[in-house]
CSV table of C-alpha atoms in Angstrom, one decimal:
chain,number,residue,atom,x,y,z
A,1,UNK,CA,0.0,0.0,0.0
A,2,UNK,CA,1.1,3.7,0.8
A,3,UNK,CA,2.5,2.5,4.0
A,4,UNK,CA,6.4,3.8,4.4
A,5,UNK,CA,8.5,1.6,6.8
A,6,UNK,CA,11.4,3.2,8.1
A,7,UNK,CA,14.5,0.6,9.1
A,8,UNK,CA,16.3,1.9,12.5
A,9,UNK,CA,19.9,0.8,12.9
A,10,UNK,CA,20.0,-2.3,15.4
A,11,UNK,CA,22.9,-0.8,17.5
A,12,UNK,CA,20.9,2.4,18.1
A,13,UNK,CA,18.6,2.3,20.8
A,14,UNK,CA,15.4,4.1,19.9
A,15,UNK,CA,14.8,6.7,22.4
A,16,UNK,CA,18.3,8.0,20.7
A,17,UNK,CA,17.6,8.1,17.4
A,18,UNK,CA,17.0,11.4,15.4
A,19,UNK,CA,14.0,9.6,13.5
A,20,UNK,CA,12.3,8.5,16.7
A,21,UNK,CA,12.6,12.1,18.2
A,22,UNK,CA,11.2,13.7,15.5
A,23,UNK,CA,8.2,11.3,15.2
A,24,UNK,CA,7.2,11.7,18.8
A,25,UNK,CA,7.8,15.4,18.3
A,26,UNK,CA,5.9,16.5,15.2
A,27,UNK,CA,2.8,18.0,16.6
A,28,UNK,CA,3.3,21.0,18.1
A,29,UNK,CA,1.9,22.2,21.5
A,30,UNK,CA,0.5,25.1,23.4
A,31,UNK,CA,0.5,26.2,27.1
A,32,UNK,CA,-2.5,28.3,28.0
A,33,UNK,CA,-3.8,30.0,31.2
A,34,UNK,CA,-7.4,29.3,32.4
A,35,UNK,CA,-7.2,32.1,34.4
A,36,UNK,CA,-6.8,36.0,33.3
A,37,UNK,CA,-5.6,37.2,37.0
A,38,UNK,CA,-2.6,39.1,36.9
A,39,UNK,CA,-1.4,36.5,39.7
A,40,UNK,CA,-2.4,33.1,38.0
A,41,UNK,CA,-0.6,34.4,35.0
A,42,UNK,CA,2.0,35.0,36.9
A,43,UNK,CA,3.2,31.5,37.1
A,44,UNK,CA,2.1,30.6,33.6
A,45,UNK,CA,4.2,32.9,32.5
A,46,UNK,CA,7.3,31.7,34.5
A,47,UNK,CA,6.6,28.2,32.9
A,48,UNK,CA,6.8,29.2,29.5
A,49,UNK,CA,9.7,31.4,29.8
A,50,UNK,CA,11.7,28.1,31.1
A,51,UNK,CA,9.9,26.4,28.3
A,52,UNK,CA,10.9,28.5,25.4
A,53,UNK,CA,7.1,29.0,23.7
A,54,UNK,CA,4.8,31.8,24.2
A,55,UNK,CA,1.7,31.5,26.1
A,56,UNK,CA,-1.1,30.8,24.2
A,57,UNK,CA,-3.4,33.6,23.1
A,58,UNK,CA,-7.2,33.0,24.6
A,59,UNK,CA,-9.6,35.4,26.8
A,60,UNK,CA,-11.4,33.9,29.8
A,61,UNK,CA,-13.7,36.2,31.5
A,62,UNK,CA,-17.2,36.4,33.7
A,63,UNK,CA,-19.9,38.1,31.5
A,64,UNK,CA,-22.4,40.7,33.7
A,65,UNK,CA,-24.7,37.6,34.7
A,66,UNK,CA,-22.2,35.8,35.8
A,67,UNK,CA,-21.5,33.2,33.4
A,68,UNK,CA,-17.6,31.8,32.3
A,69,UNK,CA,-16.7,32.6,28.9
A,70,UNK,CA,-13.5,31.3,27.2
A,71,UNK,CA,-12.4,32.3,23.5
A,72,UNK,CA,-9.3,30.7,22.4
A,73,UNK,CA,-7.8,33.1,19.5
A,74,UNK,CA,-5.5,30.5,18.0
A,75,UNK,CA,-5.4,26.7,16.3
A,76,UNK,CA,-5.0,23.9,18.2
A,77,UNK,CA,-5.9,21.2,15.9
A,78,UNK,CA,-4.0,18.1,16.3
A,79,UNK,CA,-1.7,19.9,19.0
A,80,UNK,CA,-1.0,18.9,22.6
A,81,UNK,CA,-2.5,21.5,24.9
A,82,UNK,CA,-1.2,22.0,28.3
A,83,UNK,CA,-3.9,23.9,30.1
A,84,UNK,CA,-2.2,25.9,33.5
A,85,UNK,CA,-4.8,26.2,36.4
A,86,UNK,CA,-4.0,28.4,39.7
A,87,UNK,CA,-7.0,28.3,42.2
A,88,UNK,CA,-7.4,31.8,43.2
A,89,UNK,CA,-9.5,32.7,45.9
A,90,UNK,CA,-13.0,32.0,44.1
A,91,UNK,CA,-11.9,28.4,43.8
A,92,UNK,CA,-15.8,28.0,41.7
A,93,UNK,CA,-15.0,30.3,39.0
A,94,UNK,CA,-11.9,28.5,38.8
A,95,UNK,CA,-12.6,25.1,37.6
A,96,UNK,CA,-15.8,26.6,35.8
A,97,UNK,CA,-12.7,28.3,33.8
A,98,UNK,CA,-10.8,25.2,34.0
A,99,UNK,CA,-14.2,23.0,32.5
A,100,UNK,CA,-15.1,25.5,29.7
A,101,UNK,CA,-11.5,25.7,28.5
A,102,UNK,CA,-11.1,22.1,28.4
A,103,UNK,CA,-14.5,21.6,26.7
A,104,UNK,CA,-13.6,24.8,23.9
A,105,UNK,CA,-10.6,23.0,23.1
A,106,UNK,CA,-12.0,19.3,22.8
A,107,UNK,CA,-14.7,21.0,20.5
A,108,UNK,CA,-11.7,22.3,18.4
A,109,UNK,CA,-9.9,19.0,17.7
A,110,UNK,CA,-7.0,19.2,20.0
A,111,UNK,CA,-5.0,16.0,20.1
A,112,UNK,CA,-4.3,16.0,23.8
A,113,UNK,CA,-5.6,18.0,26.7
A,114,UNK,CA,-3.4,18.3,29.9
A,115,UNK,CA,-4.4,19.7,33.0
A,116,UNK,CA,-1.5,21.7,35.2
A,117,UNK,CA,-3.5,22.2,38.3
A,118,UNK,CA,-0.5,22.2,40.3
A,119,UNK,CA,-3.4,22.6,43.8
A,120,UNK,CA,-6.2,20.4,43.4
A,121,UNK,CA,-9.2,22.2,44.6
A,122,UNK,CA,-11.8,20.4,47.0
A,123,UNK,CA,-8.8,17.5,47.7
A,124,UNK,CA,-9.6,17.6,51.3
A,125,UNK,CA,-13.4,16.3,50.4
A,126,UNK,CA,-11.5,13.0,49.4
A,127,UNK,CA,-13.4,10.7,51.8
A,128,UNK,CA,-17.4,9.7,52.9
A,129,UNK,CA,-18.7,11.8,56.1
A,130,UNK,CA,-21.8,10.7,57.2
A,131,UNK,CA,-24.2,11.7,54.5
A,132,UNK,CA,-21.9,14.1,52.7
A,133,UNK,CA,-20.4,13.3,49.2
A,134,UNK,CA,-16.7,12.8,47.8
A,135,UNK,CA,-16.4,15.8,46.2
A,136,UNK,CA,-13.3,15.5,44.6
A,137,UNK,CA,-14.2,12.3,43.1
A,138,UNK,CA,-17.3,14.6,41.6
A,139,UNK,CA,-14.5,16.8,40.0
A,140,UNK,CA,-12.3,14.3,38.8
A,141,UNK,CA,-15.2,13.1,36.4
A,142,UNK,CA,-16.4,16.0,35.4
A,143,UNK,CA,-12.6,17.0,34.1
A,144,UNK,CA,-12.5,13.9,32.4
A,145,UNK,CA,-15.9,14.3,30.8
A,146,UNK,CA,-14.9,17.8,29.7
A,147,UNK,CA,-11.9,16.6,28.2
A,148,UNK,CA,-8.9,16.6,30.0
A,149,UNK,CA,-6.8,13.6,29.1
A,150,UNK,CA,-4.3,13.9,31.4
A,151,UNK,CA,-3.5,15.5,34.7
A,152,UNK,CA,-0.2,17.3,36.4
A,153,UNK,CA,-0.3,18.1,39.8
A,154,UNK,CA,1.4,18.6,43.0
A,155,UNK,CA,1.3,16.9,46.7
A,156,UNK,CA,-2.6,15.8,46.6
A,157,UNK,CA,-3.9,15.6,50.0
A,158,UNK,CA,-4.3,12.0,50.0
A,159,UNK,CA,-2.5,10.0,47.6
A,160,UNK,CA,-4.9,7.8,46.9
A,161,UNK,CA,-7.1,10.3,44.9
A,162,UNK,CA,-5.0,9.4,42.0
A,163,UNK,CA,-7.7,6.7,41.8
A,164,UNK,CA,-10.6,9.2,41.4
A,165,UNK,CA,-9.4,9.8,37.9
A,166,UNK,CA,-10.1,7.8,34.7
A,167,UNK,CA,-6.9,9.3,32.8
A,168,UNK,CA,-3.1,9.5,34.3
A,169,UNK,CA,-2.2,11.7,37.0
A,170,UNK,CA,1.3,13.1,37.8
A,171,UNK,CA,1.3,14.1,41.6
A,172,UNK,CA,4.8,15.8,41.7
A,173,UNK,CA,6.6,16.6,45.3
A,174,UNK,CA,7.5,20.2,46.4
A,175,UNK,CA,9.3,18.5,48.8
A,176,UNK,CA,13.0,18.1,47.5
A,177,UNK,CA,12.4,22.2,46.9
A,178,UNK,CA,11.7,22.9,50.9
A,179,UNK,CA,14.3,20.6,52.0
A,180,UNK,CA,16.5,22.3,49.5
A,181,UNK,CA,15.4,26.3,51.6
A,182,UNK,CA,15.5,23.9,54.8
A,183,UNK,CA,19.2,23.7,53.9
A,184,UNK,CA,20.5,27.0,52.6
A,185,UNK,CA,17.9,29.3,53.9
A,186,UNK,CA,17.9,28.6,58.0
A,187,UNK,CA,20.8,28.9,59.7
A,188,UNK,CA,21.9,26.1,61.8
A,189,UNK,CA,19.4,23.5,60.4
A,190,UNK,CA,21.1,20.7,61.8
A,191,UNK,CA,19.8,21.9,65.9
A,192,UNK,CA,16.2,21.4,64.1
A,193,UNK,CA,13.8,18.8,65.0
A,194,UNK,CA,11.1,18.0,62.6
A,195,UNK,CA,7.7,18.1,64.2
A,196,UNK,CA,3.9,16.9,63.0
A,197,UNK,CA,1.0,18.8,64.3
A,198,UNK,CA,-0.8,15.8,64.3
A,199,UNK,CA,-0.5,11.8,64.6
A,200,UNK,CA,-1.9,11.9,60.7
A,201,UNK,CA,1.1,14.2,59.9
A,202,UNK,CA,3.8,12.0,61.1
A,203,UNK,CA,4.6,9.9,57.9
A,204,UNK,CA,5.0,13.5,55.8
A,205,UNK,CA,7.3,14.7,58.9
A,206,UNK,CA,9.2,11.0,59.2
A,207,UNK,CA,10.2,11.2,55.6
A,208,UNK,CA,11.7,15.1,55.8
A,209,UNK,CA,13.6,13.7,58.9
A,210,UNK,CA,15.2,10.9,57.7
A,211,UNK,CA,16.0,13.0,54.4
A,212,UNK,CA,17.4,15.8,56.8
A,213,UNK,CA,19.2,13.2,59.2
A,214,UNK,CA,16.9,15.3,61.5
A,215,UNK,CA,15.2,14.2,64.5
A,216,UNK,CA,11.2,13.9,64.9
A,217,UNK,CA,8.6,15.0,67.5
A,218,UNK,CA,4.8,14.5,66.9
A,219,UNK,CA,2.0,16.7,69.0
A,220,UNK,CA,-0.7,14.4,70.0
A,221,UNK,CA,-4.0,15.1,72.3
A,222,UNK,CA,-7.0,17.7,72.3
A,223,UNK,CA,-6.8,20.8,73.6
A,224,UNK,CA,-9.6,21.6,76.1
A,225,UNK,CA,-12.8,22.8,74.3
A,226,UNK,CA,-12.0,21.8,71.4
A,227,UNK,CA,-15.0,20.3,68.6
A,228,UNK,CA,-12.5,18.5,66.2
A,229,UNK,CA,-15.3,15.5,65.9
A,230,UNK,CA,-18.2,16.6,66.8
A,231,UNK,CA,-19.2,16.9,63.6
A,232,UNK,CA,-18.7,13.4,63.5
A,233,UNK,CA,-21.8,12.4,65.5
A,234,UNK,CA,-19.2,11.1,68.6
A,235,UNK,CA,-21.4,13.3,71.4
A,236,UNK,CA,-24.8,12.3,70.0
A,237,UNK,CA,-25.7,8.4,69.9
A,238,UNK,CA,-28.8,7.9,67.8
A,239,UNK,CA,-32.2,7.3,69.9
A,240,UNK,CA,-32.3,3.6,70.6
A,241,UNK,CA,-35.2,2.3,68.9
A,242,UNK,CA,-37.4,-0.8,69.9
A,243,UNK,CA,-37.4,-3.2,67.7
A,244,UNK,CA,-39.7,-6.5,67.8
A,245,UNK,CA,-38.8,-9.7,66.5
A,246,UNK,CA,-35.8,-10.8,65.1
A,247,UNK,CA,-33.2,-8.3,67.1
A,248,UNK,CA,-30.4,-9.0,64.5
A,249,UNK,CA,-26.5,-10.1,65.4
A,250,UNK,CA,-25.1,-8.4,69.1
A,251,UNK,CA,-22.4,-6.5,67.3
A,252,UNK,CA,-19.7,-5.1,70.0
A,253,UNK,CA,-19.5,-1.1,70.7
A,254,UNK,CA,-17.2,0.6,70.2
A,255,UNK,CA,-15.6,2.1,73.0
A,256,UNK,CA,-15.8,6.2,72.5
A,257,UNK,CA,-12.8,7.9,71.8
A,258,UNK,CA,-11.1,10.2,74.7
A,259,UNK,CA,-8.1,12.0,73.2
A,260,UNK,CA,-5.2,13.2,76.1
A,261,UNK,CA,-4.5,16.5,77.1
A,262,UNK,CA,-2.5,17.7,74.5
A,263,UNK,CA,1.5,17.4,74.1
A,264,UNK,CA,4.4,16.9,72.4
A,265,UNK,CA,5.7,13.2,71.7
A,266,UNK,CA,9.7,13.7,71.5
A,267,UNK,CA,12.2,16.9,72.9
A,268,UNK,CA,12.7,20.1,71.2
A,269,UNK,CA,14.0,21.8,74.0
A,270,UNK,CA,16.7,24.6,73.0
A,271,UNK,CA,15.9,23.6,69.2
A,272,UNK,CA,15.0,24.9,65.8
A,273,UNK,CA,11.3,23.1,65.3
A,274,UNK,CA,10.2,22.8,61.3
A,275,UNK,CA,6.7,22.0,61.1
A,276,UNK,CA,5.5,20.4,57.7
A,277,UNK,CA,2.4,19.9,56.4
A,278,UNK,CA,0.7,19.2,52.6
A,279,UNK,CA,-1.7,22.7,53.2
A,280,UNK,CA,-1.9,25.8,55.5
A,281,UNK,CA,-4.9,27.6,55.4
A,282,UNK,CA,-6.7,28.6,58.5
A,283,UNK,CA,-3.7,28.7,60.4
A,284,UNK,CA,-5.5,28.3,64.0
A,285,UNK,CA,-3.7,24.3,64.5
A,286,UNK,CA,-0.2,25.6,63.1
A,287,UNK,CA,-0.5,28.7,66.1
A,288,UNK,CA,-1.7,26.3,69.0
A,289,UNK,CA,1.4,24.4,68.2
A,290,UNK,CA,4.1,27.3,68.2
A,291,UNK,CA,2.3,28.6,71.0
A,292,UNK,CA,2.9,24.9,72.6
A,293,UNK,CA,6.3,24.1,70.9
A,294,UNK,CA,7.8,27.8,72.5
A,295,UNK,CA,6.9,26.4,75.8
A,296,UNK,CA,8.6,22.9,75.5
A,297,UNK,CA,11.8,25.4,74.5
A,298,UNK,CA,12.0,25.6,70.7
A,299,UNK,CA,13.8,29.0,69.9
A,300,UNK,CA,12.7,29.4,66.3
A,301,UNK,CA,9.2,27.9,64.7
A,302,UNK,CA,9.2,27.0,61.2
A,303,UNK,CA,6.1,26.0,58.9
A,304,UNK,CA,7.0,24.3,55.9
A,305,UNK,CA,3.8,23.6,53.2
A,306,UNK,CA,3.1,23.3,49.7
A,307,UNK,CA,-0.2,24.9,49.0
A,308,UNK,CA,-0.4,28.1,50.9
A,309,UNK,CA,-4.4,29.0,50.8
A,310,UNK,CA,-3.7,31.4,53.5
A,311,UNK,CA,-7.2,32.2,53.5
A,312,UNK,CA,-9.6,34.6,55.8
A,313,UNK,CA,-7.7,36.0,59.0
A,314,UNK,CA,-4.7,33.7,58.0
A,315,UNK,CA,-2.1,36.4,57.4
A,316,UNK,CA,-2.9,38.8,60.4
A,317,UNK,CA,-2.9,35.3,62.8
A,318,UNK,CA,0.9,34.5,61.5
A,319,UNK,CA,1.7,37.7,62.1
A,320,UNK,CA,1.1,37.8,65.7
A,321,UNK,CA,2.0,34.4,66.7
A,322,UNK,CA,4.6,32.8,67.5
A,323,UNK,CA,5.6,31.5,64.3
A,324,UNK,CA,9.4,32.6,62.5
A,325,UNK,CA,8.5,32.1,59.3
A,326,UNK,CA,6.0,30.2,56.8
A,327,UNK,CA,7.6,28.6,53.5
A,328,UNK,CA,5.0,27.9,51.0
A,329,UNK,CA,5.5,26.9,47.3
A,330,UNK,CA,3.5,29.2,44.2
A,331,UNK,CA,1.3,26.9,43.2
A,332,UNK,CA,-1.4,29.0,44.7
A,333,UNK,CA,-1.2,33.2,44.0
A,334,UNK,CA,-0.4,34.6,47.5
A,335,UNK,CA,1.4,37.8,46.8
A,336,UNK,CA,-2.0,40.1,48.9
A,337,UNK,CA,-1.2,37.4,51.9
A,338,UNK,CA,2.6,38.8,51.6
A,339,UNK,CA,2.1,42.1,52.1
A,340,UNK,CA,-0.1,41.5,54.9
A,341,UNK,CA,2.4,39.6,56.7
A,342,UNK,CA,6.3,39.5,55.8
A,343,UNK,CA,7.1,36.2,58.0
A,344,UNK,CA,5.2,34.5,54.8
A,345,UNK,CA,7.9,33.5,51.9
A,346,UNK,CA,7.5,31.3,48.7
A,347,UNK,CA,10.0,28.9,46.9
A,348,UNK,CA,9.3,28.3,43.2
A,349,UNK,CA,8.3,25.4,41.8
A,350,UNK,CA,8.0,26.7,38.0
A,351,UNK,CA,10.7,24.5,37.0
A,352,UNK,CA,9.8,20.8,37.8
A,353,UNK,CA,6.4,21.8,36.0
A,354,UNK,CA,7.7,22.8,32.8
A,355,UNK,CA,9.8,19.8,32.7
A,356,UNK,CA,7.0,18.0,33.0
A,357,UNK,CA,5.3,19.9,30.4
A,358,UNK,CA,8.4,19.1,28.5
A,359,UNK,CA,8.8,15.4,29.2
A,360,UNK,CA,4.9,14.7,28.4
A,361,UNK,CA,5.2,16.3,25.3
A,362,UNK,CA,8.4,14.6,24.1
A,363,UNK,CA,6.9,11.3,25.0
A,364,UNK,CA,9.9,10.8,27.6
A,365,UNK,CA,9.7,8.7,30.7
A,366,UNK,CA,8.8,10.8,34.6
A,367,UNK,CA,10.3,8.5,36.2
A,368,UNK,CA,13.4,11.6,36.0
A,369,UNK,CA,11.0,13.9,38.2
A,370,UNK,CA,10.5,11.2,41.1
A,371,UNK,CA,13.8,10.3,41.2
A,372,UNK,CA,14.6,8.9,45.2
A,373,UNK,CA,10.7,8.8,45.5
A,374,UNK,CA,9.2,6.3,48.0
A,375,UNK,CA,5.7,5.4,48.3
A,376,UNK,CA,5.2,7.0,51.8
A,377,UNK,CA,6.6,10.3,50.6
């Protein structure tokens, strides 16, 4: 038939070969911005200056009712798109922007549709609570139904949301950049202990102590008058009904929970203490354990997180606690935050994106990006 066959040297391997590249290579691709605020663009733009290509030319706005409205000026027929999504503060809007965008350009024939939402919005609705519903599970399909065909993203909440989607996800780590500021940014980082603000935030902590050849401390208990479960139902047993008949099997109850006082689980007397988490956003736990850990003795209280929400009263609340310093990475805009409060500082993460925008693209492994990657991390 028409069909060309093209003969590669045996002793060349293929992912070397000029031929191979320039197959895997021939469509082109775009980068575009779901987002027209000065500081979402703001990181689109960093990515496609490390990139090399221009961002791609398309107007998203809210009409005077309300409604999103996305008009991409360019082709992208047969292209790979990379589609960059920063969650501003009306997180809504956003993936409205993120869904139309992704829908315009499935409409318009492009080859392959990659989400970079580098925070995943509603990530911490990841699991059943009494009659509520697994929002981000919600989201996941209704990106895949507007066409995303792939996803990029950074330190999901719980791993296991990787499983929500129907496509492949890329959860990159923002962690070898804040061990990297651990390292050159705080003096005598070696006096630091590592803490967890909570039991759940021990594996995180564990794996940037054993990284730092740092030492650990968890804080465990309640602390009085707090409502951390009540939401739960554990202070309000359902009315015991009378049943007659057949009374069913006697299963065993379950003994009610009673959480200690609360306290720290290791010493960080006369110590630096670097607390790290996945998100800070209301920032009332991360100040309840300063206040605590500047009792036990630490000298200097570091936070250490990827997605910096920093929302409501955040920014005042750092300000006047006892907390050093707050390291957060810009995959959420926080420059208002900033001037609020100048203990907050930001490491960029621009860089292990656009590779990945590059590697996707080029057809070339990841395994590169989550290099010295365990499971727990």
């Amino acid at each position: 038939g028409n069909h060309t066959l093209i003969l590669l040297p045996q002793n060349i391997p293929v992912g070397h070969c000029r031929v191979h590249r320039r197959l895997a290579s021939r469509h082109g691709y775009r980068v575009f911005s779901a987002n027209s605020t000065p500081a979402c663009i703001e990181l689109a733009k960093k990515i496609t200056e490390r990139l090399g290509v221009d961002l791609g030319k398309s107007v998203v706005y809210q009409e005077s009712n309300g409604e999103t409205r996305v008009d991409v000026k360019e082709s992208v027929r047969g292209q790979d798109i990379f589609i960059i999504q920063t969650i501003p503060r009306d997180v809504n809007t956003a993936i409205m922007e993120l869904l139309v965008m992704a829908y315009a350009l499935k409409t318009s024939c492009a080859k392959n549709i990659i989400g970079v939402i580098p925070y995943f919005p509603y990530s911490k609705q990841c699991k059943m609570r009494k009659r509520g519903s697994i929002v981000c599970k919600l989201l996941a399909s209704m990106l895949a139904k507007a066409g995303l065909t792939h996803i990029i993203t950074m330190d999901l909440h719980q791993k296991e949301i990787q499983g929500f989607f129907s496509c492949p996800v890329d959860n990159l780590r923002a962690s070898p950049f804040l061990i990297q500021y651990i390292q050159e940014e705080i003096p005598d980082y070696r006096n630091a202990v590592i803490v967890a603000k909570s039991p759940s935030a021990a594996k995180r902590a564990q794996s940037y102590a054993e990284r730092l050849r740092l030492g650990l401390a968890v804080i465990h208990g309640e602390a009085p008058g707090s409502e951390a479960d009540m939401a739960d139902g554990r202070h309000s047993p359902p009315a015991t009904r009378t049943t007659t008949g057949h009374t069913g099997l006697e299963i065993p109850l379950m003994m009610a929970k009673e959480k200690p006082p609360i306290t720290v689980v290791g010493d960080v007397g006369g110590r630096i203490a670097i607390i790290v988490d996945d998100i800070v956003d209301n920032v009332e736990d991360f100040v309840a354990a300063a206040e605590l850990l500047k009792e036990r003795g630490a000298y200097k209280i570091y936070i250490m997180a990827t997605h910096g929400l920093l929302s409501a009263e955040a920014p005042t609340r750092i300000e006047e606690s006892a907390i050093d310093e707050v390291v957060v990475t810009n995959t959420v805009p926080h420059e208002l935050q900033k001037l609020q409060c100048p203990k907050i500082k930001t490491v960029d993460v621009s860089m292990i994106l656009a590779e990945a925008i590059r590697r996707i693209h080029n057809g070339e492994s990841m395994a590169y990006l989550f290099r010295n990657i365990a499971v727990d991390d």
